[in-house]
mmCIF file of C-alpha atoms in Angstrom:
data_model
loop_
_atom_site.group_PDB
_atom_site.id
_atom_site.type_symbol
_atom_site.label_atom_id
_atom_site.label_comp_id
_atom_site.label_asym_id
_atom_site.label_seq_id
_atom_site.Cartn_x
_atom_site.Cartn_y
_atom_site.Cartn_z
ATOM 1 C CA MET A 1 -94.486 -27.467 50.673
ATOM 2 C CA GLY A 2 -94.282 -30.740 48.686
ATOM 3 C CA LYS A 3 -94.690 -34.138 49.903
ATOM 4 C CA LYS A 4 -91.676 -36.669 50.756
ATOM 5 C CA ILE A 5 -92.093 -39.489 48.223
ATOM 6 C CA GLY A 6 -90.224 -42.785 47.940
ATOM 7 C CA ILE A 7 -90.221 -44.396 44.455
ATOM 8 C CA LEU A 8 -89.416 -48.026 44.073
ATOM 9 C CA GLY A 9 -88.004 -48.972 40.745
ATOM 10 C CA ALA A 10 -85.707 -46.820 38.548
ATOM 11 C CA GLY A 11 -86.839 -47.865 35.084
ATOM 12 C CA GLY A 12 -88.439 -45.215 32.534
ATOM 13 C CA TRP A 13 -91.594 -45.137 34.601
ATOM 14 C CA GLY A 14 -89.973 -44.722 37.839
ATOM 15 C CA ILE A 15 -87.729 -42.024 36.527
ATOM 16 C CA THR A 16 -90.265 -40.045 34.688
ATOM 17 C CA LEU A 17 -92.493 -39.928 37.975
ATOM 18 C CA THR A 18 -89.348 -38.841 39.861
ATOM 19 C CA CYS A 19 -88.705 -35.933 37.510
ATOM 20 C CA LEU A 20 -92.465 -34.811 37.327
ATOM 21 C CA LEU A 21 -92.973 -34.914 41.161
ATOM 22 C CA GLU A 22 -89.566 -33.266 41.874
ATOM 23 C CA ARG A 23 -90.694 -30.293 39.365
ATOM 24 C CA THR A 24 -93.998 -30.089 41.181
ATOM 25 C CA GLY A 25 -92.297 -29.358 44.571
ATOM 26 C CA SER A 26 -91.996 -32.969 46.063
ATOM 27 C CA LYS A 27 -88.954 -34.354 47.731
ATOM 28 C CA VAL A 28 -88.274 -37.647 46.187
ATOM 29 C CA THR A 29 -85.963 -40.614 47.006
ATOM 30 C CA LEU A 30 -85.486 -43.433 44.081
ATOM 31 C CA TRP A 31 -84.782 -46.903 44.892
ATOM 32 C CA GLU A 32 -82.834 -49.066 42.434
ATOM 33 C CA PRO A 33 -81.932 -52.472 44.226
ATOM 34 C CA ILE A 34 -79.442 -53.871 41.558
ATOM 35 C CA LYS A 35 -76.016 -52.602 42.559
ATOM 36 C CA LYS A 36 -74.609 -52.229 38.856
ATOM 37 C CA ASN A 37 -77.721 -49.973 37.959
ATOM 38 C CA TYR A 38 -77.358 -48.005 41.230
ATOM 39 C CA THR A 39 -73.674 -47.247 40.777
ATOM 40 C CA SER A 40 -74.667 -46.305 37.094
ATOM 41 C CA LEU A 41 -77.567 -43.924 38.202
ATOM 42 C CA GLN A 42 -75.499 -42.212 41.012
ATOM 43 C CA LYS A 43 -72.550 -41.328 38.484
ATOM 44 C CA TYR A 44 -74.582 -40.418 35.450
ATOM 45 C CA ARG A 45 -77.799 -39.416 36.720
ATOM 46 C CA GLU A 46 -79.737 -41.227 34.263
ATOM 47 C CA ASN A 47 -80.515 -44.850 33.453
ATOM 48 C CA ARG A 48 -78.272 -45.333 30.209
ATOM 49 C CA ASP A 49 -79.279 -48.831 29.371
ATOM 50 C CA TYR A 50 -83.185 -48.409 29.674
ATOM 51 C CA PHE A 51 -84.118 -44.646 29.735
ATOM 52 C CA PRO A 52 -81.131 -42.841 28.036
ATOM 53 C CA GLY A 53 -81.364 -38.992 27.733
ATOM 54 C CA VAL A 54 -83.689 -38.311 30.879
ATOM 55 C CA ARG A 55 -81.480 -36.931 33.556
ATOM 56 C CA ILE A 56 -82.477 -37.225 37.369
ATOM 57 C CA PRO A 57 -82.292 -33.904 39.114
ATOM 58 C CA GLU A 58 -79.484 -33.548 41.647
ATOM 59 C CA SER A 59 -81.950 -32.685 44.478
ATOM 60 C CA VAL A 60 -83.176 -36.425 44.038
ATOM 61 C CA ASN A 61 -81.821 -38.905 46.473
ATOM 62 C CA ILE A 62 -80.941 -42.236 44.719
ATOM 63 C CA THR A 63 -80.430 -45.162 47.235
ATOM 64 C CA ASP A 64 -80.248 -48.963 46.945
ATOM 65 C CA SER A 65 -81.587 -49.218 50.737
ATOM 66 C CA ILE A 66 -85.083 -50.251 51.429
ATOM 67 C CA GLY A 67 -84.531 -48.702 54.773
ATOM 68 C CA LYS A 68 -83.633 -45.247 53.687
ATOM 69 C CA ILE A 69 -86.758 -45.124 51.328
ATOM 70 C CA PHE A 70 -88.860 -45.170 54.556
ATOM 71 C CA SER A 71 -86.554 -42.713 56.354
ATOM 72 C CA PHE A 72 -87.111 -40.316 53.843
ATOM 73 C CA SER A 73 -90.759 -40.868 52.592
ATOM 74 C CA ASP A 74 -94.340 -40.157 53.579
ATOM 75 C CA ILE A 75 -95.687 -41.803 50.502
ATOM 76 C CA LEU A 76 -94.667 -44.690 48.547
ATOM 77 C CA ILE A 77 -94.800 -45.231 44.750
ATOM 78 C CA LEU A 78 -94.205 -48.965 43.498
ATOM 79 C CA VAL A 79 -93.181 -49.155 39.812
ATOM 80 C CA VAL A 80 -91.272 -52.362 39.744
ATOM 81 C CA ARG A 81 -91.849 -54.757 36.943
ATOM 82 C CA SER A 82 -94.774 -57.103 37.921
ATOM 83 C CA THR A 83 -92.669 -60.411 38.148
ATOM 84 C CA PHE A 84 -90.686 -58.606 40.886
ATOM 85 C CA PHE A 85 -93.647 -56.905 42.498
ATOM 86 C CA ARG A 86 -94.388 -59.555 45.250
ATOM 87 C CA GLU A 87 -90.420 -59.890 46.114
ATOM 88 C CA THR A 88 -90.388 -56.077 46.416
ATOM 89 C CA VAL A 89 -93.453 -56.019 48.680
ATOM 90 C CA LYS A 90 -91.779 -58.735 50.809
ATOM 91 C CA LYS A 91 -88.838 -56.615 51.276
ATOM 92 C CA ILE A 92 -90.431 -53.438 52.508
ATOM 93 C CA LYS A 93 -92.800 -55.260 54.969
ATOM 94 C CA ARG A 94 -90.758 -55.080 57.879
ATOM 95 C CA PHE A 95 -90.351 -51.605 57.326
ATOM 96 C CA TYR A 96 -93.939 -50.423 56.757
ATOM 97 C CA THR A 97 -95.752 -48.500 59.042
ATOM 98 C CA GLY A 98 -98.968 -47.256 57.312
ATOM 99 C CA GLN A 99 -97.582 -44.999 54.444
ATOM 100 C CA PRO A 100 -100.068 -44.691 51.640
ATOM 101 C CA VAL A 101 -98.907 -46.622 48.569
ATOM 102 C CA ILE A 102 -99.683 -45.864 45.012
ATOM 103 C CA ILE A 103 -99.032 -48.863 42.674
ATOM 104 C CA GLY A 104 -97.603 -47.918 39.289
ATOM 105 C CA THR A 105 -96.984 -51.430 38.133
ATOM 106 C CA LYS A 106 -99.228 -52.878 35.218
ATOM 107 C CA GLY A 107 -99.582 -56.688 35.356
ATOM 108 C CA ILE A 108 -101.029 -59.958 36.558
ATOM 109 C CA GLU A 109 -99.102 -62.428 38.656
ATOM 110 C CA ILE A 110 -99.001 -65.729 36.715
ATOM 111 C CA ALA A 111 -98.874 -68.160 39.409
ATOM 112 C CA THR A 112 -101.932 -66.782 41.034
ATOM 113 C CA GLY A 113 -103.749 -64.471 38.723
ATOM 114 C CA LYS A 114 -103.667 -61.961 41.245
ATOM 115 C CA ARG A 115 -103.578 -58.205 40.612
ATOM 116 C CA MET A 116 -100.954 -56.097 41.983
ATOM 117 C CA SER A 117 -103.125 -54.561 44.746
ATOM 118 C CA GLU A 118 -104.225 -58.226 45.762
ATOM 119 C CA ILE A 119 -100.527 -58.985 46.104
ATOM 120 C CA LEU A 120 -99.937 -55.792 48.152
ATOM 121 C CA MET A 121 -102.844 -56.995 50.513
ATOM 122 C CA ASP A 122 -101.440 -60.667 50.735
ATOM 123 C CA GLU A 123 -98.305 -59.161 52.118
ATOM 124 C CA ILE A 124 -98.919 -56.116 54.064
ATOM 125 C CA SER A 125 -101.928 -54.884 55.916
ATOM 126 C CA THR A 126 -102.501 -51.505 54.305
ATOM 127 C CA ASN A 127 -106.079 -50.847 55.555
ATOM 128 C CA LEU A 128 -106.933 -50.077 51.986
ATOM 129 C CA ASN A 129 -104.431 -47.291 52.102
ATOM 130 C CA TYR A 130 -103.403 -47.402 48.416
ATOM 131 C CA GLY A 131 -104.166 -46.213 45.030
ATOM 132 C CA ILE A 132 -103.589 -47.638 41.413
ATOM 133 C CA LEU A 133 -102.117 -45.025 38.725
ATOM 134 C CA SER A 134 -102.889 -46.050 34.950
ATOM 135 C CA GLY A 135 -103.582 -44.805 31.775
ATOM 136 C CA PRO A 136 -101.868 -43.769 28.454
ATOM 137 C CA THR A 137 -98.728 -42.911 30.178
ATOM 138 C CA ILE A 138 -95.723 -43.580 27.793
ATOM 139 C CA ALA A 139 -92.958 -42.609 29.837
ATOM 140 C CA ARG A 140 -90.720 -41.034 27.204
ATOM 141 C CA GLU A 141 -93.551 -38.673 26.146
ATOM 142 C CA ILE A 142 -94.593 -37.762 29.744
ATOM 143 C CA ALA A 143 -90.632 -37.194 30.685
ATOM 144 C CA ASN A 144 -90.596 -34.676 27.657
ATOM 145 C CA GLY A 145 -93.341 -32.722 28.688
ATOM 146 C CA MET A 146 -96.210 -33.986 26.104
ATOM 147 C CA PRO A 147 -99.583 -33.653 27.702
ATOM 148 C CA SER A 148 -101.520 -36.567 28.631
ATOM 149 C CA ALA A 149 -104.074 -37.929 31.076
ATOM 150 C CA ALA A 150 -104.242 -40.871 33.644
ATOM 151 C CA VAL A 151 -106.418 -42.143 36.355
ATOM 152 C CA ILE A 152 -105.883 -42.998 39.827
ATOM 153 C CA ALA A 153 -108.084 -45.560 41.476
ATOM 154 C CA SER A 154 -108.545 -46.165 45.212
ATOM 155 C CA PRO A 155 -110.936 -47.873 47.448
ATOM 156 C CA VAL A 156 -110.994 -44.998 49.510
ATOM 157 C CA GLU A 157 -112.325 -41.862 47.569
ATOM 158 C CA LYS A 158 -110.724 -39.383 49.748
ATOM 159 C CA LEU A 159 -107.332 -41.055 49.414
ATOM 160 C CA GLY A 160 -107.891 -41.007 45.590
ATOM 161 C CA LEU A 161 -108.482 -37.356 45.856
ATOM 162 C CA ALA A 162 -105.092 -36.749 47.743
ATOM 163 C CA PHE A 163 -103.214 -38.826 45.237
ATOM 164 C CA GLN A 164 -104.988 -36.779 42.465
ATOM 165 C CA ASN A 165 -103.412 -33.468 44.107
ATOM 166 C CA ILE A 166 -100.063 -34.946 44.377
ATOM 167 C CA ILE A 167 -99.471 -36.207 40.981
ATOM 168 C CA SER A 168 -101.456 -33.822 38.659
ATOM 169 C CA CYS A 169 -99.605 -30.970 37.040
ATOM 170 C CA ASP A 170 -99.667 -28.869 33.728
ATOM 171 C CA THR A 171 -98.665 -31.920 31.591
ATOM 172 C CA LEU A 172 -100.254 -34.800 33.293
ATOM 173 C CA ARG A 173 -103.951 -34.310 34.112
ATOM 174 C CA VAL A 174 -105.344 -36.985 36.694
ATOM 175 C CA TYR A 175 -108.911 -38.347 37.059
ATOM 176 C CA THR A 176 -109.886 -40.324 40.053
ATOM 177 C CA SER A 177 -111.988 -43.640 40.401
ATOM 178 C CA THR A 178 -113.074 -46.085 42.958
ATOM 179 C CA ASP A 179 -113.095 -49.220 40.355
ATOM 180 C CA VAL A 180 -109.693 -50.539 41.391
ATOM 181 C CA VAL A 181 -110.416 -53.997 39.607
ATOM 182 C CA GLY A 182 -111.266 -52.356 36.355
ATOM 183 C CA VAL A 183 -108.221 -49.976 36.361
ATOM 184 C CA GLU A 184 -105.776 -52.807 37.190
ATOM 185 C CA ILE A 185 -107.292 -55.429 34.670
ATOM 186 C CA GLY A 186 -107.207 -52.566 31.894
ATOM 187 C CA GLY A 187 -103.708 -51.681 32.535
ATOM 188 C CA ALA A 188 -102.717 -55.215 32.351
ATOM 189 C CA PHE A 189 -104.710 -56.440 29.719
ATOM 190 C CA LYS A 190 -103.833 -53.742 27.083
ATOM 191 C CA ASN A 191 -100.162 -55.293 26.954
ATOM 192 C CA VAL A 192 -101.726 -58.560 25.690
ATOM 193 C CA VAL A 193 -103.358 -56.774 22.838
ATOM 194 C CA ALA A 194 -100.716 -54.679 22.021
ATOM 195 C CA ILE A 195 -98.406 -57.594 21.225
ATOM 196 C CA GLY A 196 -100.938 -58.712 18.644
ATOM 197 C CA SER A 197 -100.902 -55.075 17.337
ATOM 198 C CA GLY A 198 -97.476 -55.345 16.706
ATOM 199 C CA ILE A 199 -97.665 -58.571 14.921
ATOM 200 C CA ILE A 200 -100.102 -56.897 12.480
ATOM 201 C CA ASP A 201 -97.812 -54.042 12.126
ATOM 202 C CA GLY A 202 -95.036 -56.563 11.174
ATOM 203 C CA LEU A 203 -97.090 -58.226 8.771
ATOM 204 C CA GLY A 204 -98.058 -55.012 7.213
ATOM 205 C CA LEU A 205 -101.799 -55.837 7.318
ATOM 206 C CA GLY A 206 -103.062 -51.882 7.591
ATOM 207 C CA ILE A 207 -105.367 -49.930 9.495
ATOM 208 C CA ASN A 208 -108.626 -52.077 8.859
ATOM 209 C CA THR A 209 -107.060 -55.122 10.242
ATOM 210 C CA LYS A 210 -105.412 -53.285 13.448
ATOM 211 C CA SER A 211 -108.767 -51.277 13.980
ATOM 212 C CA SER A 212 -110.845 -54.537 13.865
ATOM 213 C CA TYR A 213 -108.359 -56.228 15.952
ATOM 214 C CA ILE A 214 -108.059 -53.616 18.676
ATOM 215 C CA THR A 215 -112.042 -53.498 18.989
ATOM 216 C CA ARG A 216 -112.175 -57.143 19.297
ATOM 217 C CA GLY A 217 -109.170 -56.938 21.818
ATOM 218 C CA LEU A 218 -111.167 -54.128 23.921
ATOM 219 C CA ASN A 219 -114.232 -56.399 23.955
ATOM 220 C CA GLU A 220 -111.917 -59.296 25.483
ATOM 221 C CA MET A 221 -110.774 -56.852 28.004
ATOM 222 C CA ILE A 222 -114.386 -56.003 28.938
ATOM 223 C CA LYS A 223 -115.498 -59.742 29.207
ATOM 224 C CA ILE A 224 -112.498 -60.823 31.492
ATOM 225 C CA GLY A 225 -112.662 -57.440 33.423
ATOM 226 C CA CYS A 226 -116.186 -57.638 34.131
ATOM 227 C CA ALA A 227 -116.048 -61.316 35.138
ATOM 228 C CA LEU A 228 -113.357 -60.170 37.522
ATOM 229 C CA GLY A 229 -115.622 -57.531 39.140
ATOM 230 C CA GLY A 230 -114.609 -54.418 37.185
ATOM 231 C CA LYS A 231 -116.906 -51.887 35.656
ATOM 232 C CA GLU A 232 -117.532 -51.713 31.808
ATOM 233 C CA LYS A 233 -117.294 -47.871 32.150
ATOM 234 C CA THR A 234 -113.974 -48.053 33.397
ATOM 235 C CA PHE A 235 -112.546 -50.062 30.215
ATOM 236 C CA ARG A 236 -114.112 -47.456 28.134
ATOM 237 C CA GLY A 237 -111.833 -44.934 29.872
ATOM 238 C CA LEU A 238 -108.173 -43.892 30.307
ATOM 239 C CA SER A 239 -107.019 -47.176 31.852
ATOM 240 C CA GLY A 240 -108.773 -49.303 29.299
ATOM 241 C CA ILE A 241 -109.124 -48.004 25.671
ATOM 242 C CA GLY A 242 -106.922 -45.042 26.249
ATOM 243 C CA ASP A 243 -104.048 -47.112 27.595
ATOM 244 C CA LEU A 244 -104.756 -49.703 24.823
ATOM 245 C CA ILE A 245 -104.496 -47.185 21.823
ATOM 246 C CA THR A 246 -101.467 -45.869 23.081
ATOM 247 C CA THR A 247 -99.702 -49.167 23.752
ATOM 248 C CA SER A 248 -100.912 -50.686 20.193
ATOM 249 C CA PHE A 249 -99.451 -47.527 18.172
ATOM 250 C CA SER A 250 -96.711 -46.203 20.173
ATOM 251 C CA LYS A 251 -93.066 -46.506 18.646
ATOM 252 C CA TYR A 252 -92.003 -46.538 22.475
ATOM 253 C CA SER A 253 -94.268 -49.467 23.293
ATOM 254 C CA ARG A 254 -92.109 -52.410 24.117
ATOM 255 C CA ASN A 255 -95.168 -54.955 23.972
ATOM 256 C CA ARG A 256 -96.048 -53.676 20.436
ATOM 257 C CA SER A 257 -92.259 -53.703 19.388
ATOM 258 C CA PHE A 258 -92.082 -57.348 20.589
ATOM 259 C CA GLY A 259 -95.116 -58.364 18.600
ATOM 260 C CA GLU A 260 -93.507 -56.714 15.498
ATOM 261 C CA ALA A 261 -90.261 -58.560 16.117
ATOM 262 C CA ILE A 262 -92.001 -61.927 16.285
ATOM 263 C CA ILE A 263 -92.653 -61.212 12.486
ATOM 264 C CA LYS A 264 -89.384 -59.357 11.445
ATOM 265 C CA THR A 265 -86.520 -60.879 13.589
ATOM 266 C CA GLY A 266 -87.928 -63.568 15.597
ATOM 267 C CA LYS A 267 -88.817 -63.333 19.296
ATOM 268 C CA GLU A 268 -85.860 -65.117 20.701
ATOM 269 C CA LYS A 269 -83.492 -62.798 18.850
ATOM 270 C CA TYR A 270 -85.265 -59.703 20.016
ATOM 271 C CA LEU A 271 -85.383 -60.829 23.537
ATOM 272 C CA LYS A 272 -81.807 -61.700 23.566
ATOM 273 C CA LYS A 273 -81.005 -58.164 22.240
ATOM 274 C CA SER A 274 -83.399 -56.178 24.209
ATOM 275 C CA ARG A 275 -82.805 -55.347 27.759
ATOM 276 C CA MET A 276 -86.452 -54.043 28.433
ATOM 277 C CA VAL A 277 -89.134 -55.883 30.495
ATOM 278 C CA ILE A 278 -92.065 -56.895 28.003
ATOM 279 C CA GLU A 279 -94.887 -57.434 30.512
ATOM 280 C CA GLY A 280 -97.320 -58.592 27.890
ATOM 281 C CA ILE A 281 -95.505 -61.940 27.827
ATOM 282 C CA PRO A 282 -96.201 -63.341 31.439
ATOM 283 C CA THR A 283 -99.384 -61.385 31.409
ATOM 284 C CA THR A 284 -100.532 -63.227 28.444
ATOM 285 C CA LYS A 285 -100.088 -66.423 30.120
ATOM 286 C CA ALA A 286 -101.896 -65.149 33.292
ATOM 287 C CA PHE A 287 -105.004 -64.073 31.432
ATOM 288 C CA TYR A 288 -105.082 -67.360 29.195
ATOM 289 C CA ARG A 289 -104.965 -69.320 32.611
ATOM 290 C CA LEU A 290 -107.687 -67.246 34.193
ATOM 291 C CA SER A 291 -109.819 -67.444 31.032
ATOM 292 C CA ARG A 292 -109.822 -71.259 31.125
ATOM 293 C CA LYS A 293 -110.356 -71.369 35.067
ATOM 294 C CA MET A 294 -113.151 -68.810 34.808
ATOM 295 C CA ASN A 295 -114.578 -70.310 31.466
ATOM 296 C CA VAL A 296 -114.417 -67.017 29.725
ATOM 297 C CA GLU A 297 -113.716 -67.122 26.032
ATOM 298 C CA LEU A 298 -110.760 -64.793 25.005
ATOM 299 C CA PRO A 299 -110.067 -66.278 21.605
ATOM 300 C CA ILE A 300 -107.169 -63.404 20.553
ATOM 301 C CA THR A 301 -105.766 -64.117 24.106
ATOM 302 C CA ALA A 302 -105.665 -67.769 23.493
ATOM 303 C CA SER A 303 -104.038 -67.233 19.832
ATOM 304 C CA LEU A 304 -101.454 -64.932 21.484
ATOM 305 C CA TYR A 305 -100.695 -67.451 24.016
ATOM 306 C CA ARG A 306 -99.994 -70.154 21.343
ATOM 307 C CA ILE A 307 -97.790 -67.643 19.233
ATOM 308 C CA ILE A 308 -95.859 -66.899 22.379
ATOM 309 C CA TYR A 309 -95.536 -69.964 23.987
ATOM 310 C CA ASN A 310 -96.206 -72.855 21.587
ATOM 311 C CA GLY A 311 -94.470 -71.500 18.572
ATOM 312 C CA ALA A 312 -97.834 -71.212 16.492
ATOM 313 C CA LYS A 313 -97.494 -69.311 13.118
ATOM 314 C CA PRO A 314 -99.209 -65.830 13.352
ATOM 315 C CA GLU A 315 -100.689 -66.261 9.929
ATOM 316 C CA ASP A 316 -102.330 -69.698 10.988
ATOM 317 C CA GLU A 317 -103.917 -68.026 14.155
ATOM 318 C CA ILE A 318 -105.102 -64.998 12.006
ATOM 319 C CA LYS A 319 -106.824 -67.556 9.805
ATOM 320 C CA LYS A 320 -108.412 -69.424 12.643
ATOM 321 C CA LEU A 321 -109.716 -65.970 14.343
ATOM 322 C CA MET A 322 -111.345 -65.178 10.714
ATOM 323 C CA GLN A 323 -112.971 -68.448 10.386
ATOM 324 C CA ARG A 324 -114.765 -68.825 13.736
ATOM 325 C CA LYS A 325 -118.492 -69.433 14.007
ATOM 326 C CA MET A 326 -120.261 -66.057 12.840
ATOM 327 C CA LYS A 327 -122.114 -64.466 15.488
ATOM 328 C CA LYS A 328 -123.634 -61.068 16.741
ATOM 329 C CA GLU A 329 -121.624 -58.359 17.820
#
């Protein structure tokens, strides 16, 4: 018999995990807090605005009540956007009674520079009863049954193995790790680099440029990630370079698409038209601030920050990067 799982967040990834877990025998309750979206999900059994074409099974209980999530769930999966993560954790605080928590949100809190697991521990005493799910998991492809792999990191190895068994299926192979910091940093930082990949696509600069850029972006991921306590090996795995490649090349990548739009239509026009959350925008600011605070040089991140927040021209920033002082690799 499958587990009773509560998924908080009915965006593309939340709906994908809902469908995947329901197919493998779990009983899923899906939470959507916004009344308009909740009503639409109940009526059409799909997210027509953000994730059209993927139908939520009739067996899934859709609710807008935090209390009902806890009434029907033994395990929680948090997949709300990073800017809404702390608020959501505060909402569940009074209902929480020690359930294992899987964090599927990728990002860093701007104000504090904290990872999602740190926010969870700030607000709720989970006794390390959590795991981080990350990797090259474009929701549309997973929902369509295309094979992929992911990693679940937990500070408690036994718990990571339990999560692995719950999520793994014929189309999603899940590995385990105990490097929570590395897995979270990789999943967050790749969104920053992906914006630059989109800028390169928009400028039509070619594969040499993009490959060089992604390689140096990975170097920055490793520098800041290791400085924060992650293991270098992790950044060369699924949650690091694996997710980075996917997000930098996929047509479904919101961060890559945003970067491309900076060149082709302008970022304001794109953001006004798009209803999707571009996690890389606040994450760029968060890592830029962290790098300055920790005195870790991240030239690509700094250039992207200036493009996004200061209106710098991408062509000028590329020139600055190419003209930096010569150094060893």
